[in-house]
PDB file of C-alpha atoms in Angstrom:
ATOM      1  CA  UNK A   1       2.970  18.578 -22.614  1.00 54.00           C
ATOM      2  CA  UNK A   2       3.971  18.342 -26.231  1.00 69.00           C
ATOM      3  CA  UNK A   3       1.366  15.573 -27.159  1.00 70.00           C
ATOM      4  CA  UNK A   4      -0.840  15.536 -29.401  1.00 80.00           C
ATOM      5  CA  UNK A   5      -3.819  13.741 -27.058  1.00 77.00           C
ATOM      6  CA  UNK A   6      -6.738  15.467 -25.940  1.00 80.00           C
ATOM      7  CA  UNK A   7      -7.066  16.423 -22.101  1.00 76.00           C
ATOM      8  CA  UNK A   8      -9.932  14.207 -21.795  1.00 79.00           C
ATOM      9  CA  UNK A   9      -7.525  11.338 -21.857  1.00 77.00           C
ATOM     10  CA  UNK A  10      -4.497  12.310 -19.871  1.00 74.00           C
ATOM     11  CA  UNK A  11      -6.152  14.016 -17.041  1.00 79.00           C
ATOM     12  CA  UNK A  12      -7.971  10.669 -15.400  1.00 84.00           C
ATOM     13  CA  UNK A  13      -8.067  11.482 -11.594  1.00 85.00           C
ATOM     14  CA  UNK A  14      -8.645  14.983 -10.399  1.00 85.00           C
ATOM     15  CA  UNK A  15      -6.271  15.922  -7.354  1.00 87.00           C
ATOM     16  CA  UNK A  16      -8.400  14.808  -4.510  1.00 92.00           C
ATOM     17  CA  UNK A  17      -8.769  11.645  -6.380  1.00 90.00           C
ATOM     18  CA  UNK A  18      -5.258  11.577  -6.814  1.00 90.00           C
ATOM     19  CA  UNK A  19      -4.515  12.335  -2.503  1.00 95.00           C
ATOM     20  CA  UNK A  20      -6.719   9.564  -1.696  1.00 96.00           C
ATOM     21  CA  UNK A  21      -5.845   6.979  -4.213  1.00 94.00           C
ATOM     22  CA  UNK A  22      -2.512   7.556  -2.628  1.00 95.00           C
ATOM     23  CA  UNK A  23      -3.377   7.516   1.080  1.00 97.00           C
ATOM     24  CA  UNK A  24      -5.510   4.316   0.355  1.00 97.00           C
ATOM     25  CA  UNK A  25      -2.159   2.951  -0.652  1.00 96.00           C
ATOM     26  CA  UNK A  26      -0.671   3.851   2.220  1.00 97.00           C
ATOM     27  CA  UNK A  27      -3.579   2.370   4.658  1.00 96.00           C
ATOM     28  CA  UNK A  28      -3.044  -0.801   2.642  1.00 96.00           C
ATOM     29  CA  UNK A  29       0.691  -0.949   2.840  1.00 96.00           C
ATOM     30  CA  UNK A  30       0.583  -0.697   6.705  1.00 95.00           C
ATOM     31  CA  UNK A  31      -1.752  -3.380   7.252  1.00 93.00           C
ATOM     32  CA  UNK A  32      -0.254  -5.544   4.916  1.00 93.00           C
ATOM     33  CA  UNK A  33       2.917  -5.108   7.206  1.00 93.00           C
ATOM     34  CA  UNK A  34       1.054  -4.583  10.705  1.00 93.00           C
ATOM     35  CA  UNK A  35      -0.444  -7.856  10.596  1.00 88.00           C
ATOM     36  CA  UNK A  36       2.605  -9.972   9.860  1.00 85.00           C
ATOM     37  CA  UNK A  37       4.567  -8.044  12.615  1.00 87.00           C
ATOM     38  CA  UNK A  38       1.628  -8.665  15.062  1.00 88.00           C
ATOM     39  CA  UNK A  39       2.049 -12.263  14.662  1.00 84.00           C
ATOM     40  CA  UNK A  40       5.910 -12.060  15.016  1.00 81.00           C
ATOM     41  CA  UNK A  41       6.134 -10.210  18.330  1.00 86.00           C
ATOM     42  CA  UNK A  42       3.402 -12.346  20.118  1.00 89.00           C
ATOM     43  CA  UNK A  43       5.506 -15.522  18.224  1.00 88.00           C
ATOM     44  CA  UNK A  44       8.697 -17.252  20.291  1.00 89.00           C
ATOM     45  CA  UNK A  45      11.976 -15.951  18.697  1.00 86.00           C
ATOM     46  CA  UNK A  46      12.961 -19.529  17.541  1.00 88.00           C
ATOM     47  CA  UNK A  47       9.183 -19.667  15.701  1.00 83.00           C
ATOM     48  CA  UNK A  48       9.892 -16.997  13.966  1.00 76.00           C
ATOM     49  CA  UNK A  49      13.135 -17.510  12.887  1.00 83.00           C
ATOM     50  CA  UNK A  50      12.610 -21.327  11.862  1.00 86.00           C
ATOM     51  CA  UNK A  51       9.431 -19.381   9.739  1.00 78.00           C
ATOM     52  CA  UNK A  52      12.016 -16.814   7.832  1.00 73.00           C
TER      53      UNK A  52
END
């Protein structure tokens, strides 16, 4: 890589680390926006709206 840091220090996370650290992200992501869009399509169009 052209540094002059050991390997110790810029490998962190191994792959499998790295896979779920990502798909944890990804879980996280869709229930931050599944729970908000549960709420608007049980909500009355003019609740929502006035709520934007």
């Amino acid at each position: 890589m052209g540094t002059s840091l050991p390997s110790l220090v810029l490998e962190v996370y191994g792959p499998i680390s790295l896979l779920l650290l990502g798909l944890g992200g990804v879980v996280i992501a869709m229930l931050g926006a599944l729970i908000p869009a549960g709420w608007a399509a049980r909500a009355r169009t003019a609740t929502v709206l006035r709520t934007e």
